[in-house]
Amino acid sequence: MRPGHPETLLPGSVAFLCLLLLLPGAAEKDGGETCWDRARDPTVKKVGDALKEQMKAVAALCQKYWTYFSCQLWPQACGKEKKTALASLDWTLPLWGQKYLDILSTWYCSVKECCGRDDCRITNNITGLETDLSIRLHGQHLAQEVILKSVRGFLSAPQPEKPLVLSFHGWTGTGKNFVTRILADHLYRGGLESECVQVFISTLHFPHLRYVDTYREKLMRQVRDTVKNCGQALFVFDEAEKLPPSLLETLKPLLKQHDTIGDMDYQRAIFLFLSNLGGNTINEVVLNWFKAGWPREEIAMEDLEPHLKAEMLNSMDSNFGHSQLAKENLIDFFVPFLPLEYHHIRLCARDAFLGQDLEYTEETLDKVANMMVYVPKDEKLFSAQGCKSIAQRINLFLP
Ligand SMILES: *[C@@H]1O[C@H](CO)[C@@H](O)[C@H](O)[C@H]1NC(C)=O
């Protein structure tokens, strides 16, 4: 932490502020007589009691802020019960205490760069999302448009009827994970690391079918706890085609249109399913498009979505876990990721050089792009690995 950075001042300022707020109560001792108790006049006493309540409330809040900061600064000393206490941060203070609460909040928020009572963990930077999707994502005009529109629409709805469910389809290296990171970065402070974001990778988190009951319990608990802590939560299921079907069964009720489940409200959550399912179909459509001599950018959703949907519906193989979602119309948008061509690979290579502040020449970009394998055998149009591991490959061309 840089010296002079506001956060280094936190513990001191909080303590000071809380002390100021608590001064009247400071004389209070456990079970002892306070200045408020000494008031004989019943009306004075009544006011005094009310004041005491307010102060208690503010004191409790100070305690919570203090715990929050100490947890930030000394995570090792921050017990589990402290974290749970924080999760139940209670904003319903009586009016009088509210004023002090506002002072505290304003100050707290000026430090944390958030505004008013908004959740500091959520940034929802749609402008940033739009910029990044158009500048850093290559060759995906459809994904760019569908994702921006659907996310923007969802976030601006005052009361969404159901969670937003997007299904990303395409070959490896076409940008599904990349877009997921861009989304997380612009919607949440801390991006994928945010406590509002949960990523599940089928082969990593749910590798053995025989433990599926354990996985299910754990998954449900995690989803519920995350939404409880953070209404606009993001859940990412990578390798969704390998999701055990029974896990999906448990998720289904959450994805449907409903009011509340139990005391929980999932309507503000976002679910992303990433899979290579439909990748071949997408590639076929794009290949035929090329053969017809039409420009790639003119491929429209109508040209792909029906094919994708059909493939999902027709895959009777129950291992294609999330095809079940398509059958029940739980997916709001199918997002096709098109196969990448030579010139896209060059752009990825350029970004990789720029990202590491390295010099490059047009010739180097060609060399990197030429390292990739292109398919199909005859046309050699699409990079079989997309832009995957380009960042590692550029190391071979460093001076
Ligand atoms: C949104 O993102 C853009 C690009 O990353 C950034 O320049 C801008 O400051 C962000 N806006 C806010 C309000 O954070």
mmCIF file of C-alpha atoms and ligand atoms in Angstrom:
data_model
loop_
_atom_site.group_PDB
_atom_site.id
_atom_site.type_symbol
_atom_site.label_atom_id
_atom_site.label_comp_id
_atom_site.label_asym_id
_atom_site.label_seq_id
_atom_site.Cartn_x
_atom_site.Cartn_y
_atom_site.Cartn_z
ATOM 1 C CA MET A 1 0.000 0.000 0.000
ATOM 2 C CA ARG A 2 1.364 3.400 -0.974
ATOM 3 C CA PRO A 3 2.084 5.783 1.891
ATOM 4 C CA GLY A 4 -0.437 8.601 1.950
ATOM 5 C CA HIS A 5 -3.002 6.448 0.159
ATOM 6 C CA PRO A 6 -6.382 7.037 1.801
ATOM 7 C CA GLU A 7 -6.686 3.427 2.849
ATOM 8 C CA THR A 8 -3.629 3.634 5.061
ATOM 9 C CA LEU A 9 -5.445 6.302 7.059
ATOM 10 C CA LEU A 10 -8.497 4.190 7.598
ATOM 11 C CA PRO A 11 -8.070 2.656 11.009
ATOM 12 C CA GLY A 12 -7.162 5.956 12.613
ATOM 13 C CA SER A 13 -9.923 7.955 10.975
ATOM 14 C CA VAL A 14 -12.573 5.392 11.728
ATOM 15 C CA ALA A 15 -11.551 5.190 15.321
ATOM 16 C CA PHE A 16 -11.559 8.970 15.585
ATOM 17 C CA LEU A 17 -14.900 9.382 13.862
ATOM 18 C CA CYS A 18 -16.491 6.666 15.932
ATOM 19 C CA LEU A 19 -15.077 8.180 19.076
ATOM 20 C CA LEU A 20 -16.617 11.540 18.213
ATOM 21 C CA LEU A 21 -19.953 9.964 17.532
ATOM 22 C CA LEU A 22 -19.855 7.983 20.700
ATOM 23 C CA LEU A 23 -18.762 10.681 23.092
ATOM 24 C CA PRO A 24 -22.073 10.935 24.993
ATOM 25 C CA GLY A 25 -22.113 7.195 25.414
ATOM 26 C CA ALA A 26 -18.454 7.080 26.282
ATOM 27 C CA ALA A 27 -19.236 7.691 29.912
ATOM 28 C CA GLU A 28 -21.398 4.612 29.920
ATOM 29 C CA LYS A 29 -20.036 1.657 31.781
ATOM 30 C CA ASP A 30 -21.420 -1.860 31.834
ATOM 31 C CA GLY A 31 -24.403 -1.860 34.176
ATOM 32 C CA GLY A 32 -23.275 1.486 35.575
ATOM 33 C CA GLU A 33 -25.134 4.758 35.804
ATOM 34 C CA THR A 34 -24.802 7.089 32.828
ATOM 35 C CA CYS A 35 -25.542 10.744 32.378
ATOM 36 C CA TRP A 36 -28.793 9.747 30.681
ATOM 37 C CA ASP A 37 -29.987 7.721 33.647
ATOM 38 C CA ARG A 38 -29.398 10.636 35.972
ATOM 39 C CA ALA A 39 -32.088 12.689 34.304
ATOM 40 C CA ARG A 40 -34.970 12.834 36.777
ATOM 41 C CA ASP A 41 -37.487 14.647 34.650
ATOM 42 C CA PRO A 42 -39.504 11.933 32.860
ATOM 43 C CA THR A 43 -39.594 13.806 29.535
ATOM 44 C CA VAL A 44 -35.855 14.362 29.659
ATOM 45 C CA LYS A 45 -35.455 10.744 30.487
ATOM 46 C CA LYS A 46 -37.589 9.740 27.540
ATOM 47 C CA VAL A 47 -35.507 11.815 25.136
ATOM 48 C CA GLY A 48 -32.435 10.472 26.828
ATOM 49 C CA ASP A 49 -33.527 6.886 26.254
ATOM 50 C CA ALA A 50 -34.223 7.516 22.623
ATOM 51 C CA LEU A 51 -30.855 9.163 22.244
ATOM 52 C CA LYS A 52 -29.226 6.243 23.951
ATOM 53 C CA GLU A 53 -30.822 3.851 21.481
ATOM 54 C CA GLN A 54 -29.557 5.912 18.590
ATOM 55 C CA MET A 55 -26.097 5.947 19.993
ATOM 56 C CA LYS A 56 -26.156 2.232 20.515
ATOM 57 C CA ALA A 57 -27.163 1.795 16.909
ATOM 58 C CA VAL A 58 -24.380 4.066 15.717
ATOM 59 C CA ALA A 59 -21.959 2.302 18.013
ATOM 60 C CA ALA A 60 -22.981 -1.029 16.537
ATOM 61 C CA LEU A 61 -22.439 0.397 13.095
ATOM 62 C CA CYS A 62 -19.023 1.735 14.047
ATOM 63 C CA GLN A 63 -18.187 -1.677 15.340
ATOM 64 C CA LYS A 64 -19.161 -3.159 11.991
ATOM 65 C CA TYR A 65 -17.152 -0.625 10.021
ATOM 66 C CA TRP A 66 -14.231 -1.215 12.278
ATOM 67 C CA THR A 67 -14.517 -4.961 11.783
ATOM 68 C CA TYR A 68 -14.760 -4.401 8.046
ATOM 69 C CA PHE A 69 -11.571 -2.359 7.940
ATOM 70 C CA SER A 70 -9.663 -4.603 10.254
ATOM 71 C CA CYS A 71 -10.713 -7.530 8.083
ATOM 72 C CA GLN A 72 -9.394 -5.680 5.039
ATOM 73 C CA LEU A 73 -6.123 -4.851 6.718
ATOM 74 C CA TRP A 74 -5.437 -7.955 8.737
ATOM 75 C CA PRO A 75 -7.310 -10.764 6.995
ATOM 76 C CA GLN A 76 -5.537 -13.415 9.058
ATOM 77 C CA ALA A 77 -6.995 -11.930 12.249
ATOM 78 C CA CYS A 78 -10.468 -11.808 10.779
ATOM 79 C CA GLY A 79 -12.514 -14.716 12.023
ATOM 80 C CA LYS A 80 -15.378 -16.388 10.231
ATOM 81 C CA GLU A 81 -17.980 -15.111 12.671
ATOM 82 C CA LYS A 82 -16.815 -11.554 11.978
ATOM 83 C CA LYS A 83 -17.403 -12.081 8.293
ATOM 84 C CA THR A 84 -20.903 -13.376 8.946
ATOM 85 C CA ALA A 85 -21.646 -10.400 11.140
ATOM 86 C CA LEU A 86 -20.617 -8.150 8.283
ATOM 87 C CA ALA A 87 -22.904 -9.912 5.862
ATOM 88 C CA SER A 88 -25.843 -8.750 7.927
ATOM 89 C CA LEU A 89 -24.869 -5.073 7.848
ATOM 90 C CA ASP A 90 -28.051 -3.450 9.027
ATOM 91 C CA TRP A 91 -29.070 -0.148 7.490
ATOM 92 C CA THR A 92 -32.399 0.210 9.265
ATOM 93 C CA LEU A 93 -31.421 2.683 11.922
ATOM 94 C CA PRO A 94 -33.814 5.028 13.643
ATOM 95 C CA LEU A 95 -34.052 8.463 12.063
ATOM 96 C CA TRP A 96 -31.825 10.352 14.394
ATOM 97 C CA GLY A 97 -28.993 7.874 14.083
ATOM 98 C CA GLN A 98 -29.513 7.965 10.359
ATOM 99 C CA LYS A 99 -27.901 11.404 10.241
ATOM 100 C CA TYR A 100 -24.705 10.110 11.741
ATOM 101 C CA LEU A 101 -24.931 7.054 9.637
ATOM 102 C CA ASP A 102 -25.069 9.337 6.600
ATOM 103 C CA ILE A 103 -21.961 11.188 7.708
ATOM 104 C CA LEU A 104 -20.184 7.901 8.179
ATOM 105 C CA SER A 105 -21.418 6.508 4.888
ATOM 106 C CA THR A 106 -20.491 9.595 2.929
ATOM 107 C CA TRP A 107 -17.036 9.546 4.365
ATOM 108 C CA TYR A 108 -16.721 5.810 3.892
ATOM 109 C CA CYS A 109 -17.916 6.073 0.314
ATOM 110 C CA SER A 110 -15.562 8.936 -0.508
ATOM 111 C CA VAL A 111 -12.753 6.619 0.490
ATOM 112 C CA LYS A 112 -14.159 3.642 -1.383
ATOM 113 C CA GLU A 113 -15.076 5.754 -4.454
ATOM 114 C CA CYS A 114 -18.696 4.753 -4.489
ATOM 115 C CA CYS A 115 -21.765 6.874 -4.359
ATOM 116 C CA GLY A 116 -24.608 7.157 -1.879
ATOM 117 C CA ARG A 117 -25.920 3.866 -0.627
ATOM 118 C CA ASP A 118 -25.013 1.956 -3.771
ATOM 119 C CA ASP A 119 -23.153 -1.279 -3.413
ATOM 120 C CA CYS A 120 -19.469 -0.440 -3.674
ATOM 121 C CA ARG A 121 -18.717 -3.867 -5.095
ATOM 122 C CA ILE A 122 -20.762 -3.298 -8.216
ATOM 123 C CA THR A 123 -19.553 -0.919 -10.923
ATOM 124 C CA ASN A 124 -21.785 -1.718 -13.940
ATOM 125 C CA ASN A 125 -19.609 0.313 -16.284
ATOM 126 C CA ILE A 126 -21.531 -0.178 -19.517
ATOM 127 C CA THR A 127 -19.441 2.397 -21.381
ATOM 128 C CA GLY A 128 -16.291 0.524 -20.453
ATOM 129 C CA LEU A 129 -17.906 -2.753 -21.442
ATOM 130 C CA GLU A 130 -18.887 -1.359 -24.818
ATOM 131 C CA THR A 131 -15.405 0.034 -25.455
ATOM 132 C CA ASP A 132 -13.636 -3.165 -24.487
ATOM 133 C CA LEU A 133 -15.961 -5.393 -26.472
ATOM 134 C CA SER A 134 -15.355 -3.315 -29.579
ATOM 135 C CA ILE A 135 -11.605 -2.813 -29.165
ATOM 136 C CA ARG A 136 -10.245 -5.942 -27.487
ATOM 137 C CA LEU A 137 -12.522 -8.632 -28.834
ATOM 138 C CA HIS A 138 -11.689 -9.629 -32.409
ATOM 139 C CA GLY A 139 -13.883 -11.139 -35.075
ATOM 140 C CA GLN A 140 -17.004 -11.482 -32.921
ATOM 141 C CA HIS A 141 -19.488 -8.925 -34.177
ATOM 142 C CA LEU A 142 -22.452 -11.043 -33.079
ATOM 143 C CA ALA A 143 -21.232 -11.775 -29.549
ATOM 144 C CA GLN A 144 -20.311 -8.123 -29.151
ATOM 145 C CA GLU A 145 -23.777 -6.931 -30.059
ATOM 146 C CA VAL A 146 -25.838 -9.572 -28.277
ATOM 147 C CA ILE A 147 -23.894 -9.366 -25.031
ATOM 148 C CA LEU A 148 -23.884 -5.594 -24.859
ATOM 149 C CA LYS A 149 -27.582 -5.298 -25.638
ATOM 150 C CA SER A 150 -28.721 -8.061 -23.315
ATOM 151 C CA VAL A 151 -26.578 -6.977 -20.384
ATOM 152 C CA ARG A 152 -27.414 -3.319 -20.793
ATOM 153 C CA GLY A 153 -31.129 -4.100 -21.027
ATOM 154 C CA PHE A 154 -31.010 -6.386 -18.031
ATOM 155 C CA LEU A 155 -29.108 -3.996 -15.807
ATOM 156 C CA SER A 156 -31.322 -1.065 -16.649
ATOM 157 C CA ALA A 157 -34.541 -2.922 -15.877
ATOM 158 C CA PRO A 158 -35.816 -1.763 -12.482
ATOM 159 C CA GLN A 159 -37.313 -5.160 -11.730
ATOM 160 C CA PRO A 160 -36.118 -7.982 -13.982
ATOM 161 C CA GLU A 161 -38.557 -10.872 -14.161
ATOM 162 C CA LYS A 162 -35.902 -13.550 -14.171
ATOM 163 C CA PRO A 163 -32.133 -13.824 -13.999
ATOM 164 C CA LEU A 164 -30.229 -13.151 -17.221
ATOM 165 C CA VAL A 165 -29.089 -16.456 -18.714
ATOM 166 C CA LEU A 166 -26.619 -16.371 -21.594
ATOM 167 C CA SER A 167 -25.171 -19.383 -23.325
ATOM 168 C CA PHE A 168 -21.824 -18.823 -25.096
ATOM 169 C CA HIS A 169 -21.022 -21.229 -27.920
ATOM 170 C CA GLY A 170 -17.931 -21.694 -29.997
ATOM 171 C CA TRP A 171 -14.619 -23.358 -30.497
ATOM 172 C CA THR A 172 -11.810 -23.033 -28.041
ATOM 173 C CA GLY A 173 -9.886 -19.769 -28.252
ATOM 174 C CA THR A 174 -12.693 -17.782 -29.856
ATOM 175 C CA GLY A 175 -13.115 -15.502 -26.838
ATOM 176 C CA LYS A 176 -15.734 -17.028 -24.523
ATOM 177 C CA ASN A 177 -13.534 -16.822 -21.449
ATOM 178 C CA PHE A 178 -12.077 -13.551 -22.593
ATOM 179 C CA VAL A 179 -15.500 -11.946 -22.811
ATOM 180 C CA THR A 180 -16.429 -13.386 -19.437
ATOM 181 C CA ARG A 181 -13.434 -11.626 -17.924
ATOM 182 C CA ILE A 182 -14.298 -8.355 -19.685
ATOM 183 C CA LEU A 183 -17.852 -8.593 -18.349
ATOM 184 C CA ALA A 184 -16.736 -9.287 -14.801
ATOM 185 C CA ASP A 185 -14.184 -6.463 -14.966
ATOM 186 C CA HIS A 186 -16.770 -3.903 -15.943
ATOM 187 C CA LEU A 187 -19.639 -5.033 -13.755
ATOM 188 C CA TYR A 188 -17.707 -5.676 -10.535
ATOM 189 C CA ARG A 189 -14.904 -4.067 -8.655
ATOM 190 C CA GLY A 190 -12.216 -6.727 -8.648
ATOM 191 C CA GLY A 191 -13.624 -8.506 -11.708
ATOM 192 C CA LEU A 192 -13.581 -12.293 -11.496
ATOM 193 C CA GLU A 193 -12.033 -11.999 -8.028
ATOM 194 C CA SER A 194 -15.076 -10.175 -6.695
ATOM 195 C CA GLU A 195 -17.060 -11.892 -3.987
ATOM 196 C CA CYS A 196 -20.097 -11.315 -6.217
ATOM 197 C CA VAL A 197 -18.663 -13.568 -8.934
ATOM 198 C CA GLN A 198 -18.453 -17.350 -8.854
ATOM 199 C CA VAL A 199 -16.794 -19.403 -11.560
ATOM 200 C CA PHE A 200 -17.402 -23.131 -11.858
ATOM 201 C CA ILE A 201 -15.411 -25.291 -14.237
ATOM 202 C CA SER A 202 -17.067 -28.648 -14.760
ATOM 203 C CA THR A 203 -13.945 -30.803 -14.914
ATOM 204 C CA LEU A 204 -12.406 -28.979 -11.981
ATOM 205 C CA HIS A 205 -15.340 -28.495 -9.620
ATOM 206 C CA PHE A 206 -17.536 -31.461 -10.543
ATOM 207 C CA PRO A 207 -15.127 -34.090 -11.854
ATOM 208 C CA HIS A 208 -16.648 -37.296 -10.451
ATOM 209 C CA LEU A 209 -20.229 -38.266 -11.157
ATOM 210 C CA ARG A 210 -20.467 -40.378 -8.039
ATOM 211 C CA TYR A 211 -20.039 -37.321 -5.823
ATOM 212 C CA VAL A 212 -22.760 -35.427 -7.577
ATOM 213 C CA ASP A 213 -24.953 -35.215 -4.476
ATOM 214 C CA THR A 214 -22.194 -33.492 -2.568
ATOM 215 C CA TYR A 215 -21.539 -31.162 -5.459
ATOM 216 C CA ARG A 216 -25.195 -30.328 -5.643
ATOM 217 C CA GLU A 217 -25.468 -29.341 -2.014
ATOM 218 C CA LYS A 218 -22.317 -27.330 -2.186
ATOM 219 C CA LEU A 219 -23.314 -25.591 -5.398
ATOM 220 C CA MET A 220 -26.740 -24.643 -4.079
ATOM 221 C CA ARG A 221 -25.301 -23.325 -0.871
ATOM 222 C CA GLN A 222 -22.707 -21.315 -2.737
ATOM 223 C CA VAL A 223 -25.228 -19.847 -5.150
ATOM 224 C CA ARG A 224 -27.620 -18.986 -2.350
ATOM 225 C CA ASP A 225 -24.950 -17.429 -0.155
ATOM 226 C CA THR A 226 -23.547 -15.399 -3.015
ATOM 227 C CA VAL A 227 -26.940 -14.003 -4.007
ATOM 228 C CA LYS A 228 -27.744 -13.275 -0.386
ATOM 229 C CA ASN A 229 -24.527 -11.333 -0.019
ATOM 230 C CA CYS A 230 -24.721 -9.709 -3.414
ATOM 231 C CA GLY A 231 -28.035 -9.482 -5.284
ATOM 232 C CA GLN A 232 -26.485 -8.834 -8.668
ATOM 233 C CA ALA A 233 -24.264 -11.901 -8.579
ATOM 234 C CA LEU A 234 -22.533 -13.434 -11.597
ATOM 235 C CA PHE A 235 -22.271 -17.204 -11.994
ATOM 236 C CA VAL A 236 -20.079 -18.644 -14.708
ATOM 237 C CA PHE A 237 -20.259 -22.299 -15.720
ATOM 238 C CA ASP A 238 -17.301 -23.126 -17.914
ATOM 239 C CA GLU A 239 -17.311 -26.398 -19.892
ATOM 240 C CA ALA A 240 -21.064 -26.341 -19.449
ATOM 241 C CA GLU A 241 -21.457 -29.254 -21.862
ATOM 242 C CA LYS A 242 -19.868 -31.388 -19.149
ATOM 243 C CA LEU A 243 -22.125 -30.211 -16.319
ATOM 244 C CA PRO A 244 -23.729 -33.245 -14.677
ATOM 245 C CA PRO A 245 -27.450 -33.101 -15.591
ATOM 246 C CA SER A 246 -28.593 -33.530 -12.005
ATOM 247 C CA LEU A 247 -26.633 -30.431 -10.989
ATOM 248 C CA LEU A 248 -28.513 -28.566 -13.610
ATOM 249 C CA GLU A 249 -31.806 -29.838 -12.255
ATOM 250 C CA THR A 250 -31.069 -28.035 -9.022
ATOM 251 C CA LEU A 251 -30.251 -24.809 -10.816
ATOM 252 C CA LYS A 252 -33.333 -24.815 -13.005
ATOM 253 C CA PRO A 253 -35.829 -23.354 -10.513
ATOM 254 C CA LEU A 254 -33.514 -20.385 -9.996
ATOM 255 C CA LEU A 255 -33.360 -19.616 -13.707
ATOM 256 C CA LYS A 256 -37.097 -19.513 -14.149
ATOM 257 C CA GLN A 257 -39.401 -16.583 -13.901
ATOM 258 C CA HIS A 258 -40.604 -16.400 -10.346
ATOM 259 C CA ASP A 259 -41.120 -14.024 -7.478
ATOM 260 C CA THR A 260 -38.980 -15.472 -4.760
ATOM 261 C CA ILE A 261 -37.700 -18.874 -3.753
ATOM 262 C CA GLY A 262 -37.961 -19.236 -0.033
ATOM 263 C CA ASP A 263 -36.873 -15.840 1.173
ATOM 264 C CA MET A 264 -34.450 -15.439 -1.696
ATOM 265 C CA ASP A 265 -34.648 -13.353 -4.805
ATOM 266 C CA TYR A 266 -32.526 -14.480 -7.745
ATOM 267 C CA GLN A 267 -33.934 -12.155 -10.383
ATOM 268 C CA ARG A 268 -30.943 -9.827 -10.449
ATOM 269 C CA ALA A 269 -28.392 -12.582 -10.919
ATOM 270 C CA ILE A 270 -26.576 -13.312 -14.177
ATOM 271 C CA PHE A 271 -25.770 -16.842 -15.316
ATOM 272 C CA LEU A 272 -23.275 -17.572 -18.092
ATOM 273 C CA PHE A 273 -22.869 -21.015 -19.601
ATOM 274 C CA LEU A 274 -19.749 -21.476 -21.723
ATOM 275 C CA SER A 275 -19.474 -24.478 -24.000
ATOM 276 C CA ASN A 276 -18.005 -25.696 -27.254
ATOM 277 C CA LEU A 277 -21.367 -27.244 -28.052
ATOM 278 C CA GLY A 278 -22.497 -25.994 -31.427
ATOM 279 C CA GLY A 279 -18.981 -24.936 -32.358
ATOM 280 C CA ASN A 280 -18.930 -27.145 -35.422
ATOM 281 C CA THR A 281 -22.320 -25.912 -36.533
ATOM 282 C CA ILE A 282 -21.178 -22.319 -36.256
ATOM 283 C CA ASN A 283 -18.029 -23.079 -38.240
ATOM 284 C CA GLU A 284 -20.013 -24.780 -40.962
ATOM 285 C CA VAL A 285 -22.316 -21.803 -41.358
ATOM 286 C CA VAL A 286 -19.363 -19.423 -41.508
ATOM 287 C CA LEU A 287 -17.539 -21.641 -43.997
ATOM 288 C CA ASN A 288 -20.541 -21.754 -46.297
ATOM 289 C CA TRP A 289 -20.845 -18.022 -45.989
ATOM 290 C CA PHE A 290 -17.278 -17.665 -47.196
ATOM 291 C CA LYS A 291 -17.771 -20.037 -50.047
ATOM 292 C CA ALA A 292 -20.697 -17.910 -51.153
ATOM 293 C CA GLY A 293 -18.325 -14.940 -51.137
ATOM 294 C CA TRP A 294 -20.243 -12.938 -48.536
ATOM 295 C CA PRO A 295 -18.513 -10.792 -45.910
ATOM 296 C CA ARG A 296 -18.274 -12.285 -42.456
ATOM 297 C CA GLU A 297 -19.669 -9.177 -40.768
ATOM 298 C CA GLU A 298 -22.959 -9.711 -42.543
ATOM 299 C CA ILE A 299 -23.700 -12.957 -40.771
ATOM 300 C CA ALA A 300 -26.727 -12.232 -38.600
ATOM 301 C CA MET A 301 -28.121 -13.881 -35.492
ATOM 302 C CA GLU A 302 -30.960 -15.291 -37.578
ATOM 303 C CA ASP A 303 -28.388 -17.205 -39.609
ATOM 304 C CA LEU A 304 -26.956 -18.942 -36.564
ATOM 305 C CA GLU A 305 -29.351 -19.004 -33.638
ATOM 306 C CA PRO A 306 -31.801 -21.520 -35.125
ATOM 307 C CA HIS A 307 -28.927 -23.894 -35.903
ATOM 308 C CA LEU A 308 -27.550 -23.566 -32.397
ATOM 309 C CA LYS A 309 -30.917 -24.066 -30.802
ATOM 310 C CA ALA A 310 -31.591 -27.087 -32.970
ATOM 311 C CA GLU A 311 -28.288 -28.634 -32.053
ATOM 312 C CA MET A 312 -28.976 -28.093 -28.362
ATOM 313 C CA LEU A 313 -32.454 -29.541 -28.645
ATOM 314 C CA ASN A 314 -31.320 -32.519 -30.645
ATOM 315 C CA SER A 315 -28.465 -33.512 -28.421
ATOM 316 C CA MET A 316 -30.198 -36.254 -26.532
ATOM 317 C CA ASP A 317 -26.951 -37.232 -24.923
ATOM 318 C CA SER A 318 -27.614 -36.381 -21.294
ATOM 319 C CA ASN A 319 -23.959 -35.542 -20.861
ATOM 320 C CA PHE A 320 -24.559 -32.361 -22.734
ATOM 321 C CA GLY A 321 -25.760 -31.021 -19.439
ATOM 322 C CA HIS A 322 -26.970 -27.612 -20.273
ATOM 323 C CA SER A 323 -28.850 -28.604 -23.410
ATOM 324 C CA GLN A 324 -31.658 -29.234 -20.905
ATOM 325 C CA LEU A 325 -31.864 -25.505 -20.385
ATOM 326 C CA ALA A 326 -32.583 -24.961 -24.053
ATOM 327 C CA LYS A 327 -35.385 -27.491 -23.969
ATOM 328 C CA GLU A 328 -37.128 -25.538 -21.268
ATOM 329 C CA ASN A 329 -36.486 -22.141 -22.786
ATOM 330 C CA LEU A 330 -34.453 -20.993 -19.833
ATOM 331 C CA ILE A 331 -31.692 -19.506 -21.947
ATOM 332 C CA ASP A 332 -32.352 -15.893 -22.862
ATOM 333 C CA PHE A 333 -29.720 -15.598 -25.578
ATOM 334 C CA PHE A 334 -27.524 -17.985 -27.511
ATOM 335 C CA VAL A 335 -24.280 -16.192 -28.197
ATOM 336 C CA PRO A 336 -22.283 -17.567 -31.121
ATOM 337 C CA PHE A 337 -18.498 -17.129 -31.175
ATOM 338 C CA LEU A 338 -17.275 -17.379 -34.754
ATOM 339 C CA PRO A 339 -14.078 -19.172 -35.791
ATOM 340 C CA LEU A 340 -11.117 -16.794 -36.080
ATOM 341 C CA GLU A 341 -9.155 -16.132 -39.245
ATOM 342 C CA TYR A 342 -5.550 -15.273 -39.940
ATOM 343 C CA HIS A 343 -6.027 -11.514 -39.599
ATOM 344 C CA HIS A 344 -7.768 -11.943 -36.240
ATOM 345 C CA ILE A 345 -4.838 -13.958 -34.955
ATOM 346 C CA ARG A 346 -2.553 -11.118 -35.986
ATOM 347 C CA LEU A 347 -4.693 -8.694 -33.968
ATOM 348 C CA CYS A 348 -4.506 -10.954 -30.914
ATOM 349 C CA ALA A 349 -0.727 -11.101 -31.320
ATOM 350 C CA ARG A 350 -0.561 -7.301 -31.584
ATOM 351 C CA ASP A 351 -2.638 -6.950 -28.399
ATOM 352 C CA ALA A 352 -0.357 -9.394 -26.627
ATOM 353 C CA PHE A 353 2.739 -7.353 -27.554
ATOM 354 C CA LEU A 354 1.066 -4.088 -26.576
ATOM 355 C CA GLY A 355 -0.210 -5.621 -23.349
ATOM 356 C CA GLN A 356 3.345 -6.363 -22.290
ATOM 357 C CA ASP A 357 4.718 -3.038 -23.565
ATOM 358 C CA LEU A 358 6.795 -4.841 -26.163
ATOM 359 C CA GLU A 359 7.881 -3.699 -29.605
ATOM 360 C CA TYR A 360 6.621 -5.604 -32.614
ATOM 361 C CA THR A 361 6.804 -5.456 -36.399
ATOM 362 C CA GLU A 362 4.237 -6.463 -38.998
ATOM 363 C CA GLU A 363 6.581 -9.287 -39.863
ATOM 364 C CA THR A 364 6.564 -10.623 -36.289
ATOM 365 C CA LEU A 365 2.772 -10.569 -36.255
ATOM 366 C CA ASP A 366 2.791 -12.662 -39.426
ATOM 367 C CA LYS A 367 5.235 -15.079 -37.875
ATOM 368 C CA VAL A 368 3.050 -15.554 -34.804
ATOM 369 C CA ALA A 369 -0.064 -16.002 -36.925
ATOM 370 C CA ASN A 370 1.736 -18.501 -39.138
ATOM 371 C CA MET A 371 2.482 -20.718 -36.156
ATOM 372 C CA MET A 372 -1.167 -21.583 -35.771
ATOM 373 C CA VAL A 373 -2.858 -24.511 -37.447
ATOM 374 C CA TYR A 374 -5.641 -23.575 -39.845
ATOM 375 C CA VAL A 375 -8.594 -25.713 -40.812
ATOM 376 C CA PRO A 376 -10.362 -27.177 -42.722
ATOM 377 C CA LYS A 377 -7.609 -28.966 -44.541
ATOM 378 C CA ASP A 378 -8.395 -27.520 -47.956
ATOM 379 C CA GLU A 379 -9.444 -23.971 -47.201
ATOM 380 C CA LYS A 380 -7.182 -23.366 -44.198
ATOM 381 C CA LEU A 381 -9.425 -20.534 -43.083
ATOM 382 C CA PHE A 382 -9.911 -20.864 -39.343
ATOM 383 C CA SER A 383 -7.381 -21.071 -36.546
ATOM 384 C CA ALA A 384 -7.960 -24.404 -34.817
ATOM 385 C CA GLN A 385 -6.881 -22.922 -31.487
ATOM 386 C CA GLY A 386 -8.382 -19.496 -32.052
ATOM 387 C CA CYS A 387 -6.358 -16.905 -30.165
ATOM 388 C CA LYS A 388 -5.570 -19.322 -27.388
ATOM 389 C CA SER A 389 -2.033 -19.155 -25.928
ATOM 390 C CA ILE A 390 -1.007 -16.334 -28.260
ATOM 391 C CA ALA A 391 0.367 -14.473 -25.249
ATOM 392 C CA GLN A 392 2.756 -17.356 -24.540
ATOM 393 C CA ARG A 393 3.717 -17.698 -28.178
ATOM 394 C CA ILE A 394 4.919 -14.130 -28.541
ATOM 395 C CA ASN A 395 7.667 -14.922 -26.065
ATOM 396 C CA LEU A 396 9.377 -16.890 -28.820
ATOM 397 C CA PHE A 397 9.833 -13.707 -30.807
ATOM 398 C CA LEU A 398 11.289 -11.494 -28.152
ATOM 399 C CA PRO A 399 14.779 -10.174 -28.877
HETATM 400 C C1 LIG B 1 -15.475 2.721 -17.315
HETATM 401 O O1 LIG B 1 -14.486 2.033 -18.041
HETATM 402 C C2 LIG B 1 -13.658 2.854 -18.820
HETATM 403 C C3 LIG B 1 -12.760 1.971 -19.643
HETATM 404 O O2 LIG B 1 -12.212 0.918 -18.916
HETATM 405 C C4 LIG B 1 -12.894 3.800 -17.905
HETATM 406 O O3 LIG B 1 -12.065 4.631 -18.660
HETATM 407 C C5 LIG B 1 -13.885 4.618 -17.103
HETATM 408 O O4 LIG B 1 -13.196 5.412 -16.187
HETATM 409 C C6 LIG B 1 -14.849 3.715 -16.373
HETATM 410 N N1 LIG B 1 -15.867 4.507 -15.757
HETATM 411 C C7 LIG B 1 -16.166 4.401 -14.465
HETATM 412 C C8 LIG B 1 -17.271 5.264 -13.990
HETATM 413 O O5 LIG B 1 -15.556 3.645 -13.722
#
